[in-house]
Amino acid sequence: MSKKLSNNTLSAFATALLCTIWMVIANATGLLGWAGFAGCTAYFAGPKKGVSALPLTFACVGSGVAYALISVHLGSQIDFAQIGLVFTFVTTFLMCAGGKIGIISFVPGAFMGSFSTFAAGGDFMIIPSIAAGIILGLCCDTLGKKLCAIFGSEE
């Protein structure tokens, strides 16, 4: 009788493998590796999983990215010392209020997109990087489930 591996171990292996591959790709292409991890985290934190999770995750994370890009780029054009506070209020309000709008109702996803964009200093490379990370999350989830189905055991 062969001993099966724990599902937790298999899922962790799948995620570690794909995240390592992601970093190789990000480094080779100039994408922001850490931003990919933010996208991956948004996928796993979201209320749905699988391909059906993608529209909500992309919309919510994308809305946060958009709010932050607008804030960063308008803020650099406006000569008013406290403009950052104004943009903080407006974008935080919009992201939280979006919780009642179906397609952008995953508020933590919006915040992940927003803080990642601010961390990138408004660099537009945040867009493909965080989008690739959302797909990375789906791939980690899918590979983990496949490995569990083949080699796993219920814990």
C-alpha positions in Angstrom: 0.0 0.0 0.0 1.5 3.3 -1.0 1.5 6.3 1.3 -0.2 9.4 -0.1 1.1 12.9 0.4 -0.9 15.5 2.4 -3.0 17.8 0.3 -1.4 20.7 2.1 2.1 19.6 1.1 1.0 19.1 -2.5 -0.7 22.5 -2.7 2.3 24.2 -1.1 4.7 22.4 -3.6 2.5 23.5 -6.6 2.5 27.1 -5.4 6.2 27.2 -4.6 7.1 25.7 -8.0 4.9 28.1 -10.0 5.9 31.2 -8.0 9.6 30.3 -8.6 8.9 30.0 -12.3 7.0 33.4 -12.1 10.1 35.1 -10.6 12.3 33.7 -13.4 9.8 35.1 -16.0 9.4 38.4 -14.2 13.1 38.9 -13.9 13.7 38.0 -17.6 10.9 40.3 -18.9 11.2 43.3 -16.6 7.9 42.7 -14.9 7.5 43.5 -11.2 7.8 40.1 -9.4 6.5 41.3 -6.1 3.4 42.8 -7.9 2.7 39.4 -9.3 2.6 38.1 -5.8 0.0 40.8 -4.9 -2.1 39.6 -7.8 -1.7 36.0 -6.8 -2.7 36.9 -3.2 -5.8 38.8 -4.5 -6.9 35.6 -6.4 -6.6 33.4 -3.3 -8.2 36.1 -1.0 -11.2 36.4 -3.3 -14.6 34.9 -2.6 -14.5 32.6 -5.7 -12.0 30.3 -7.2 -11.3 28.9 -10.7 -11.9 30.6 -14.0 -15.2 32.1 -12.8 -13.2 34.1 -10.2 -11.2 36.0 -12.8 -13.8 38.7 -13.9 -14.3 39.8 -10.3 -10.7 39.6 -9.4 -9.5 41.5 -12.4 -12.2 44.2 -12.1 -11.6 44.8 -8.4 -7.8 44.8 -8.5 -7.9 46.8 -11.7 -10.2 49.4 -10.1 -7.7 49.9 -7.3 -4.8 50.2 -9.9 -6.8 52.8 -11.8 -7.6 54.8 -8.7 -4.0 54.8 -7.7 -2.6 55.7 -11.2 -5.0 58.6 -11.4 -4.0 59.8 -7.9 -0.3 59.5 -8.6 -0.4 61.1 -12.0 -2.8 63.9 -11.1 -1.0 64.5 -7.9 2.2 65.1 -9.7 0.5 67.8 -11.8 -1.2 69.7 -9.1 0.8 72.2 -7.0 -1.1 71.7 -3.7 0.8 70.3 -0.8 -2.1 68.4 0.7 -3.4 66.9 -2.5 -2.3 63.4 -1.4 -4.8 63.6 1.5 -7.6 64.6 -0.9 -6.8 61.7 -3.2 -6.5 59.3 -0.2 -10.0 60.3 0.9 -11.5 60.1 -2.6 -10.0 56.8 -3.6 -10.6 55.1 -0.2 -14.2 56.2 -0.4 -14.7 55.0 -4.0 -13.1 51.6 -3.2 -15.2 51.1 -0.1 -18.4 52.3 -1.8 -17.7 49.8 -4.6 -18.4 47.0 -2.2 -22.1 47.4 -3.1 -21.4 47.2 -6.9 -21.3 43.5 -8.0 -18.3 43.5 -10.3 -16.1 45.6 -8.0 -17.5 44.2 -4.7 -14.3 42.5 -3.6 -13.0 45.5 -1.7 -9.8 43.9 -0.5 -8.9 43.3 -4.2 -9.3 47.0 -4.9 -7.0 47.9 -2.0 -4.4 45.3 -3.2 -4.4 46.9 -6.6 -4.2 50.4 -5.1 -1.4 49.9 -2.6 0.6 47.9 -5.1 0.4 50.7 -7.6 1.5 53.3 -5.0 4.3 51.0 -4.0 5.4 50.9 -7.7 5.3 54.7 -7.7 2.7 54.7 -10.5 4.9 52.7 -12.8 2.6 51.3 -15.6 4.4 48.0 -15.4 2.2 47.3 -12.4 -0.7 46.5 -14.8 0.8 43.5 -16.7 2.6 42.4 -13.5 -0.4 42.3 -11.2 -2.5 40.8 -14.0 0.0 38.0 -14.5 -0.1 37.4 -10.8 -3.9 36.9 -10.9 -3.3 34.2 -13.5 -0.5 32.8 -11.4 -3.0 32.4 -8.6 -5.4 30.5 -10.8 -2.5 28.3 -12.0 -1.3 27.6 -8.5 -4.9 26.7 -7.5 -5.4 24.5 -10.5 -2.1 22.6 -10.3 -2.5 22.1 -6.5 -5.9 20.5 -7.1 -4.6 18.3 -9.9 -1.7 17.1 -7.7 -4.0 16.5 -4.8 -6.3 14.4 -7.0 -3.5 12.2 -8.2 -1.2 12.0 -5.2 -3.1 13.4 -2.3 -4.9 12.2 0.8 -7.6 13.8 2.8 -6.1 15.1 6.1 
